Coordinates of C-alpha atoms in Angstrom, one line a residue:
Chain A
M214 CA 0.1 0.5 0.3
P215 CA 1.7 3.3 -1.0
P216 CA 1.8 5.9 1.8
K217 CA -0.3 8.6 2.6
S218 CA 0.8 11.7 1.4
K219 CA -0.8 14.6 2.9
S220 CA -2.3 15.6 -0.1
N221 CA -4.4 12.0 0.0
R222 CA -4.8 12.8 3.2
R223 CA -7.1 15.6 3.0
R224 CA -9.2 14.1 -0.4
S225 CA -11.5 11.3 0.8
K226 CA -11.6 10.8 -2.9
F227 CA -8.8 11.6 -5.5
V228 CA -10.2 11.9 -9.0
P229 CA -7.7 13.0 -11.5
K230 CA -8.9 16.1 -13.9
P231 CA -7.8 16.5 -16.8
K232 CA -4.6 18.2 -17.2
Q233 CA -5.6 21.1 -19.0
E234 CA -7.4 22.2 -16.0
W235 CA -4.5 22.4 -13.4
R236 CA -2.4 23.9 -15.7
V237 CA -1.9 27.9 -15.3
K238 CA -3.0 30.0 -18.1
Q239 CA -0.2 31.9 -19.1
P240 CA -0.6 34.5 -22.4
T241 CA -0.3 32.6 -25.8
R242 CA 3.3 33.2 -27.5
N243 CA 3.5 31.5 -30.9
W244 CA 6.4 32.8 -31.7
L245 CA 5.5 31.5 -35.2
E246 CA 2.5 34.1 -35.7
L247 CA 4.8 36.6 -35.7
P248 CA 4.9 38.9 -38.9
S249 CA 7.1 37.2 -41.4
D250 CA 9.4 40.6 -40.9
L251 CA 9.8 40.8 -37.3
T252 CA 10.8 36.8 -37.7
R253 CA 13.6 38.0 -39.8
N254 CA 14.5 41.0 -38.0
I255 CA 15.1 38.5 -35.6
L256 CA 17.0 36.4 -37.1
Q257 CA 18.7 38.7 -39.1
R258 CA 20.9 39.1 -35.5
V259 CA 21.5 35.9 -34.4
G260 CA 25.1 34.9 -34.7
V261 CA 26.2 33.3 -38.0
V262 CA 26.9 30.2 -36.5
D263 CA 23.6 29.9 -34.5
R264 CA 21.7 30.6 -37.9
L265 CA 23.4 28.6 -39.9
E266 CA 23.8 25.5 -36.9
N267 CA 20.6 26.4 -35.5
A268 CA 18.3 28.5 -36.2
Q269 CA 17.7 28.0 -39.8
K270 CA 17.1 23.9 -38.3
V271 CA 13.8 24.8 -36.2
C272 CA 11.4 24.6 -38.1
T273 CA 10.3 25.0 -42.2
A274 CA 9.4 28.4 -41.8
W275 CA 12.9 29.6 -40.1
R276 CA 14.7 27.6 -42.3
E277 CA 12.9 29.7 -45.5
I278 CA 13.5 32.4 -44.0
C279 CA 17.2 32.3 -43.8
K280 CA 17.3 30.5 -47.3
D281 CA 16.7 34.1 -48.4
P282 CA 19.9 36.0 -49.5
A283 CA 18.3 39.4 -48.2
M284 CA 19.4 37.6 -44.8
W285 CA 22.7 37.6 -45.9
R286 CA 22.9 41.5 -46.4
V287 CA 24.8 41.9 -43.4
V288 CA 27.2 39.2 -42.1
Y289 CA 29.6 39.8 -39.1
M290 CA 32.3 36.7 -38.8
D291 CA 34.7 36.5 -36.3
A292 CA 37.2 33.2 -37.2
Y293 CA 37.8 33.1 -32.9
A294 CA 33.9 32.1 -32.4
G295 CA 33.7 29.3 -34.6
V296 CA 33.7 30.5 -38.1
C297 CA 35.8 28.0 -40.4
A298 CA 36.9 28.7 -43.8
D299 CA 34.3 26.5 -45.4
M300 CA 31.4 27.9 -43.3
F301 CA 32.9 31.3 -43.9
K302 CA 32.8 31.2 -48.0
H303 CA 28.6 29.2 -48.0
V304 CA 27.8 32.3 -46.2
V305 CA 29.0 34.0 -49.0
D306 CA 27.3 31.9 -51.7
R307 CA 23.9 32.4 -49.7
S308 CA 24.1 36.0 -50.2
Q309 CA 24.4 35.7 -53.6
G310 CA 26.3 38.8 -53.7
Q311 CA 23.8 40.8 -52.1
L312 CA 26.3 41.5 -49.7
L313 CA 26.3 45.4 -48.6
D314 CA 28.1 44.8 -44.8
L315 CA 31.1 42.5 -44.5
T316 CA 32.6 42.7 -40.5
I317 CA 36.0 39.6 -40.4
V318 CA 37.8 39.5 -37.4
G319 CA 40.8 37.0 -37.4
F320 CA 41.4 35.0 -40.2
C321 CA 44.9 36.5 -40.2
D322 CA 46.4 35.1 -43.2
D323 CA 43.7 33.5 -46.0
I324 CA 43.8 35.4 -48.7
D325 CA 41.4 33.5 -50.8
L326 CA 39.2 34.2 -48.3
L327 CA 39.3 37.9 -48.9
Q328 CA 39.1 37.1 -52.5
Y329 CA 36.3 34.6 -52.4
V330 CA 34.0 37.7 -50.7
V331 CA 35.5 40.8 -53.2
D332 CA 35.2 38.4 -56.7
R333 CA 31.5 38.0 -55.8
S334 CA 30.5 40.5 -53.5
S335 CA 30.2 44.1 -56.4
Q336 CA 27.8 45.3 -54.3
L337 CA 29.5 46.1 -50.6
R338 CA 29.5 49.0 -48.8
R339 CA 31.0 48.2 -45.7
L340 CA 34.3 46.3 -45.3
E341 CA 35.4 45.8 -41.5
I342 CA 38.5 43.2 -40.8
I343 CA 40.6 42.8 -37.9
Q344 CA 43.8 40.8 -37.5
Y345 CA 44.7 40.2 -41.0
V346 CA 48.3 40.4 -41.5
Y347 CA 48.8 39.5 -45.1
D348 CA 52.0 40.7 -45.5
F349 CA 51.4 40.9 -48.9
C350 CA 51.6 44.5 -50.6
E351 CA 49.3 45.6 -53.2
M352 CA 46.7 43.0 -52.5
W353 CA 44.2 45.4 -52.0
S354 CA 44.5 47.2 -55.6
D355 CA 43.4 43.8 -56.9
A356 CA 40.5 43.9 -54.3
F357 CA 39.1 47.1 -54.7
K358 CA 38.5 46.6 -58.4
N359 CA 36.1 44.7 -57.5
L360 CA 34.3 46.4 -55.1
P361 CA 33.4 50.0 -56.1
S362 CA 30.2 50.3 -54.2
L363 CA 32.0 50.9 -51.2
E364 CA 32.1 53.7 -48.9
E365 CA 33.3 52.9 -45.2
L366 CA 36.6 50.7 -45.3
C367 CA 38.0 49.7 -41.4
L368 CA 40.8 48.6 -40.9
V369 CA 41.9 47.3 -37.9
N370 CA 45.8 45.6 -37.9
V371 CA 46.0 44.6 -41.5
K372 CA 49.2 45.5 -43.7
I373 CA 48.3 48.4 -46.1
C374 CA 50.6 50.3 -48.7
K375 CA 50.4 53.5 -51.1
Q376 CA 49.6 51.2 -53.3
D377 CA 47.2 49.8 -51.8
I378 CA 45.7 54.0 -50.9
E379 CA 46.0 55.0 -54.5
A380 CA 44.2 52.5 -56.0
A381 CA 41.2 52.5 -53.8
G382 CA 41.2 56.4 -54.9
R383 CA 41.1 55.3 -58.9
Y384 CA 38.3 51.5 -57.6
C385 CA 36.5 53.3 -55.3
P386 CA 34.8 56.8 -55.6
L387 CA 31.9 56.3 -53.1
L388 CA 34.5 55.8 -50.3
K389 CA 34.0 58.1 -47.7
I390 CA 35.2 56.7 -44.6
L391 CA 38.2 55.2 -43.6
K392 CA 40.0 53.5 -40.6
V393 CA 43.5 52.3 -40.7
N394 CA 44.3 51.3 -37.2
K395 CA 46.0 49.6 -34.9
K396 CA 47.9 48.9 -31.6
A397 CA 51.0 52.5 -31.4
A398 CA 54.2 51.0 -31.2
R399 CA 57.5 52.4 -30.9
S400 CA 59.6 52.9 -34.5
C401 CA 62.9 53.4 -34.7
D402 CA 61.3 54.6 -38.3
A403 CA 59.0 56.4 -37.6
D404 CA 58.1 58.0 -40.9
D405 CA 57.4 54.7 -42.2
D406 CA 53.6 54.8 -41.5
D407 CA 53.8 58.9 -43.4
E408 CA 53.6 57.5 -46.6
I409 CA 49.7 56.8 -45.9
P410 CA 48.6 59.6 -44.8
L411 CA 50.2 61.4 -47.8
A412 CA 48.9 59.1 -50.1
I413 CA 45.5 59.6 -47.8
G414 CA 45.6 63.6 -48.9
K415 CA 46.8 62.8 -52.8
N416 CA 44.0 60.2 -53.5
L417 CA 41.3 59.7 -51.1
T418 CA 40.0 63.7 -50.7
E419 CA 36.6 62.8 -51.1
L420 CA 36.7 61.7 -47.5
T421 CA 34.4 62.7 -44.3
H422 CA 36.2 61.1 -41.5
L423 CA 39.8 59.6 -40.7
E424 CA 41.3 57.1 -38.3
L425 CA 44.9 56.0 -37.8
I426 CA 44.6 55.3 -34.3
G427 CA 48.5 54.2 -33.4
N428 CA 49.9 56.0 -37.0
N429 CA 53.1 56.6 -37.0
M430 CA 52.9 59.5 -39.4
I431 CA 55.2 63.6 -38.3
N432 CA 53.5 66.3 -39.3
T433 CA 53.9 66.0 -42.7
G434 CA 51.7 63.4 -42.8
L435 CA 49.1 65.1 -40.7
Q436 CA 49.4 67.8 -43.2
A437 CA 48.7 66.2 -46.6
I438 CA 45.7 65.1 -45.1
L439 CA 45.2 69.0 -44.4
D440 CA 45.6 70.0 -46.8
G441 CA 44.5 67.2 -49.5
C442 CA 41.0 66.2 -47.1
C443 CA 38.3 68.8 -47.5
H444 CA 35.6 67.2 -47.0
L445 CA 36.9 65.9 -43.4
E446 CA 34.3 66.5 -40.6
S447 CA 36.2 63.5 -38.4
L448 CA 39.7 62.7 -37.7
D449 CA 41.2 60.0 -35.2
L450 CA 44.7 60.8 -34.2
R451 CA 44.3 58.6 -30.9
R452 CA 47.9 57.4 -29.8
C453 CA 49.5 59.2 -33.2
L454 CA 53.1 59.2 -30.6
Y455 CA 55.2 61.0 -33.2
I456 CA 53.0 64.4 -34.5
D457 CA 54.2 67.5 -32.4
L458 CA 50.6 69.8 -32.6
G459 CA 51.8 73.2 -32.7
D460 CA 50.4 76.0 -35.5
L461 CA 48.6 72.4 -37.1
G462 CA 46.5 71.3 -34.0
R463 CA 44.7 75.0 -34.4
R464 CA 44.6 74.3 -38.0
C465 CA 42.9 71.3 -36.9
L466 CA 40.5 72.9 -34.4
Q467 CA 39.5 74.9 -37.3
Q468 CA 39.0 72.7 -39.8
I469 CA 38.0 69.6 -38.2
K470 CA 34.5 68.6 -36.0
C471 CA 35.0 66.4 -34.9
L472 CA 38.6 65.6 -33.4
K473 CA 40.2 62.9 -31.4
L474 CA 43.7 63.8 -30.1
P475 CA 46.5 61.0 -29.3
R476 CA 45.9 62.1 -25.5
D477 CA 42.6 60.7 -25.8
S478 CA 40.8 57.8 -24.0
I479 CA 40.7 54.5 -26.4
E480 CA 39.6 52.5 -23.2
E481 CA 36.5 51.4 -25.1
L482 CA 38.2 50.2 -28.4
V483 CA 37.9 46.0 -28.3
Y484 CA 38.1 44.2 -31.0
S485 CA 37.7 40.2 -30.6
G486 CA 40.8 39.0 -30.5
Y487 CA 42.6 42.5 -30.8
D488 CA 43.2 44.4 -28.2
L489 CA 43.8 48.6 -29.2
C490 CA 44.2 49.4 -25.9
D491 CA 47.5 49.9 -23.6
S492 CA 46.4 50.5 -19.7
D493 CA 49.8 50.9 -18.6
F494 CA 49.2 54.4 -21.0
E495 CA 49.1 57.4 -18.8
F496 CA 50.0 60.7 -19.9
V497 CA 51.7 62.8 -17.5
S498 CA 51.1 66.6 -17.2
G499 CA 53.0 69.1 -18.9
D500 CA 55.3 70.4 -16.6
E501 CA 56.7 66.7 -17.1
Y502 CA 56.3 66.2 -21.1
D503 CA 59.7 67.9 -21.0
Q504 CA 61.6 65.8 -19.3
Y505 CA 60.5 63.0 -21.1
L506 CA 61.8 64.0 -24.3
D507 CA 65.1 64.0 -22.6
Y508 CA 64.6 60.4 -21.7
Y509 CA 63.4 59.3 -25.1
D510 CA 66.2 61.3 -26.7
E511 CA 68.3 59.0 -24.7
Y512 CA 67.5 55.8 -26.7
P513 CA 66.7 56.3 -30.0
D514 CA 67.4 53.6 -30.9
Y515 CA 64.5 51.5 -28.1
D516 CA 62.7 48.9 -30.2
D517 CA 62.1 45.9 -27.1
Y518 CA 58.2 46.0 -27.8
T519 CA 57.8 44.3 -23.8
A520 CA 59.6 46.9 -22.2
Y521 CA 58.0 50.0 -25.2
D522 CA 54.8 49.4 -23.3
N523 CA 56.4 50.1 -19.7
D524 CA 58.0 53.4 -21.7
I525 CA 54.3 54.4 -23.1
D526 CA 53.7 55.6 -18.9
N527 CA 56.3 57.8 -20.0
L528 CA 54.7 59.8 -22.9
S529 CA 53.0 63.1 -22.9
G530 CA 50.5 64.7 -25.0
I531 CA 48.1 67.8 -25.0
S532 CA 44.2 67.6 -24.3
L533 CA 42.1 68.8 -26.2
E534 CA 40.5 70.7 -23.7
S535 CA 44.4 71.9 -22.7
L536 CA 44.3 73.2 -27.1
G537 CA 41.5 74.8 -26.5
E538 CA 42.8 76.4 -23.9
M539 CA 46.2 77.4 -25.2
M540 CA 44.4 78.5 -28.3
A541 CA 42.2 80.8 -26.0
F542 CA 45.0 82.5 -25.1
M543 CA 47.4 82.8 -27.8
S544 CA 44.3 84.7 -29.7
M545 CA 44.2 87.1 -26.8
F546 CA 48.5 88.4 -28.7
E547 CA 46.4 88.5 -32.1
Chain B
M27 CA 2.9 78.6 -20.7
T28 CA 2.7 75.5 -23.1
S29 CA -0.2 73.7 -22.4
S30 CA 0.5 70.0 -23.3
K31 CA -1.6 67.7 -25.9
T32 CA -2.7 64.6 -25.0
I33 CA -4.2 61.6 -26.5
V34 CA -6.2 58.4 -25.8
L35 CA -5.1 55.0 -26.9
R36 CA -7.1 52.3 -27.1
S37 CA -6.5 48.7 -26.5
S38 CA -7.4 45.8 -28.3
D39 CA -9.5 44.7 -25.1
G40 CA -10.9 48.2 -24.8
A41 CA -8.3 50.0 -22.4
T42 CA -8.1 53.5 -22.5
F43 CA -4.4 55.7 -21.7
E44 CA -4.2 58.5 -21.6
V45 CA -0.8 60.1 -22.7
D46 CA 1.2 63.6 -23.8
E47 CA 0.9 63.6 -27.7
A48 CA 4.9 64.0 -27.2
V49 CA 4.5 60.6 -26.1
A50 CA 2.5 59.4 -28.7
L51 CA 4.3 60.7 -31.4
H52 CA 7.2 58.5 -30.7
S53 CA 5.4 55.6 -32.0
L54 CA 5.9 56.3 -35.9
M55 CA 2.3 55.1 -36.4
I56 CA 0.9 56.9 -34.1
K57 CA 2.3 59.9 -35.4
H58 CA 0.7 59.1 -39.0
R59 CA -2.3 58.6 -37.8
I60 CA -2.3 61.7 -36.5
E61 CA -1.3 63.6 -38.8
T62 CA -3.6 61.7 -41.4
G63 CA -6.3 61.8 -38.8
G64 CA -9.4 63.2 -38.5
A65 CA -11.4 65.3 -37.0
D66 CA -11.7 63.2 -33.3
S67 CA -7.4 62.6 -33.8
T68 CA -7.3 62.1 -29.8
T69 CA -8.7 59.1 -29.8
I70 CA -6.6 56.6 -31.3
D71 CA -7.4 53.0 -31.5
V72 CA -4.2 50.3 -31.6
P73 CA -5.7 46.5 -32.3
E74 CA -2.8 44.7 -32.5
V75 CA -1.9 45.3 -28.8
T76 CA -3.3 44.4 -25.3
G77 CA -3.7 46.5 -22.8
N78 CA -1.4 45.1 -20.8
T79 CA 1.7 45.3 -23.5
L80 CA -0.1 49.2 -24.1
S81 CA 0.7 50.0 -20.6
K82 CA 4.7 48.6 -20.8
V83 CA 4.9 50.3 -23.9
I84 CA 3.6 53.4 -22.8
E85 CA 6.4 53.4 -19.9
Y86 CA 9.3 53.6 -23.0
C87 CA 8.4 56.3 -24.9
K88 CA 7.7 57.8 -22.0
K89 CA 11.4 57.4 -20.7
H90 CA 13.4 57.9 -24.2
V91 CA 10.6 61.1 -25.1
E92 CA 10.9 63.0 -21.3
A93 CA 14.5 62.0 -21.1
P94 CA 16.4 60.9 -23.6
N95 CA 19.4 62.0 -22.4
S96 CA 19.8 60.6 -19.2
D97 CA 22.0 58.5 -17.6
D98 CA 20.3 55.4 -16.6
L99 CA 18.0 55.3 -19.7
K100 CA 20.8 52.4 -20.9
S101 CA 20.0 50.3 -17.6
F102 CA 16.3 51.3 -18.0
D103 CA 16.7 49.6 -21.5
T104 CA 18.4 46.6 -20.2
D105 CA 15.4 46.1 -16.9
F106 CA 12.9 47.0 -19.3
V107 CA 13.8 43.7 -21.3
K108 CA 14.1 41.1 -17.9
V109 CA 10.5 40.3 -18.9
D110 CA 9.3 36.9 -19.0
Q111 CA 8.7 35.1 -22.8
A112 CA 5.2 36.5 -23.3
V113 CA 5.5 39.3 -22.8
L114 CA 8.8 39.6 -25.1
C115 CA 7.1 38.6 -27.7
H116 CA 4.1 41.5 -27.1
L117 CA 6.8 43.6 -26.9
A118 CA 8.4 42.7 -30.0
K119 CA 4.6 42.3 -31.6
A120 CA 4.1 46.2 -30.4
S121 CA 7.1 47.2 -31.4
Y122 CA 7.1 46.8 -35.0
Y123 CA 3.1 47.9 -35.7
M124 CA 3.2 50.7 -33.9
N125 CA 6.9 51.5 -35.6
I126 CA 8.6 52.5 -32.6
K127 CA 12.2 51.8 -34.0
G128 CA 13.6 52.1 -30.8
L129 CA 11.6 49.2 -28.6
L130 CA 11.6 46.9 -32.0
D131 CA 15.3 47.2 -31.5
L132 CA 15.8 46.2 -28.5
S133 CA 13.3 43.4 -27.9
S134 CA 14.6 41.8 -31.9
K135 CA 17.3 41.9 -30.1
T136 CA 16.6 40.4 -26.9
I137 CA 14.9 37.6 -28.0
A138 CA 18.0 36.8 -30.8
D139 CA 20.4 36.6 -27.8
M140 CA 18.2 34.1 -26.4
F141 CA 19.6 31.9 -29.1
K142 CA 23.1 32.4 -28.0
G143 CA 25.0 28.9 -27.1
K144 CA 21.1 26.6 -27.5
T145 CA 21.4 23.6 -29.8
V146 CA 17.8 22.7 -32.3
E147 CA 16.3 20.9 -29.6
Q148 CA 17.1 23.8 -26.9
I149 CA 15.7 26.8 -29.4
R150 CA 12.3 24.4 -30.0
E151 CA 12.4 24.7 -26.4
T152 CA 12.6 27.6 -25.3
F153 CA 10.0 29.2 -28.1
H154 CA 8.0 25.9 -28.0
I155 CA 8.1 25.0 -31.6
K156 CA 7.8 22.1 -33.3
N157 CA 9.7 19.3 -36.2
D158 CA 8.4 19.6 -38.7
F159 CA 10.8 18.7 -41.5
T160 CA 10.5 15.4 -42.7
P161 CA 13.9 13.0 -42.7
E162 CA 14.1 14.2 -45.9
E163 CA 14.6 17.4 -45.7
E164 CA 16.5 16.8 -42.0
E165 CA 18.6 15.1 -44.1
E166 CA 19.2 17.5 -47.1
L167 CA 20.2 20.2 -43.9
R168 CA 22.9 17.8 -42.6
K169 CA 24.6 17.9 -46.0
E170 CA 24.5 21.1 -46.7
N171 CA 26.6 22.4 -43.4
S172 CA 29.2 20.6 -44.5
W173 CA 32.4 22.1 -43.3
N174 CA 34.4 20.4 -41.0
L175 CA 34.4 21.5 -37.7
F176 CA 36.6 19.5 -35.1
V177 CA 34.3 19.5 -32.2

């Protein structure tokens, strides 16, 4: 005989009721009754891996939605988050030439993949590449030929040379936003990076937004940008350690609406698998700046990156606020 | 002194809500109705949305219209979608029909995040969806994902 539970003792006759009467009423939430556009909106926000591996296998309705090339117009593919080369190509195939906005992270040296995209995506308007270190100058020149609709190009730790910038100027007439960002690193040949801003000033004169975080340009590079890119509204010079913002700083303030200076914070710039931040990087006050200039004069060939991280503590710069105050002060004497 | 005009919104189940016009205009659907409306544009029917959901939608619009630059807007949004699935589904539908972009983005993203890390079966369970593939269709899907994944 089964042991009597409390509830059994209370009821003299236990007659089980039909199941639905016991169930607490829930508001209906039939997800398949959502308008198709809304479901598409939601599924478009699901990551590529989850969409291919899971979401599209849930039911036939979602499968049909995921078959639509329009669902693959805006794509983010991260090698560190499980996107392999075959999946990459599959996604490009799914878009059937309708790819408009592509971000790829961590496909470090696979030139085939980049070629696969550009050969099939002539409508691409925005391309962001993070951590692509294929050391092949002029690789971009061929790529740009196939991307005539490109409006925005963002490169984070990606090699590019002046010939590539020239090609962008030639083949991408709609290019308005360019970002070529990397982690700041001391270089023996500080003006190596200058060729990029020089090429930009000459070939990409229609730019409205330019970021060159961590670029080692010197003043000639900055001058070329200000001279050549007359439509520039936004300029990001964070961690450009070799520019000297005197007169050029005044010109920047006059010409550029949204300006970020070498010393400004880069805390928010963390990408999957790549971090532009240098948490040890602290600027000292203007008074201490001179003594640290002497420090650098003493070590002109210092190229040990690990130790350089510690030296970054000693660098200083002028904040936008101080520059503004300085300009205001100087203008009193004009 | 500026007098703020109020609008009455009526839900599918007859509940009425009096709101400032500025708050109501956060919904582009209501904005369009007011602009193209006839003599009586002070009461607007929202037949696609129940009273409970409409009340929440109004709460969202009020916050975003009256304090768009407040520091706690982000945490308001985060907390706003910490609701059970049914409410989230209704919020997404309401924001779609009422054309409230911010709420549509917020609710859609929250729902999309529910897919993370879930298997097909777990997604079906979460969203109460039946598998309606034939075995042949399932095989076709399996073959399509031909990449080698080292699990």
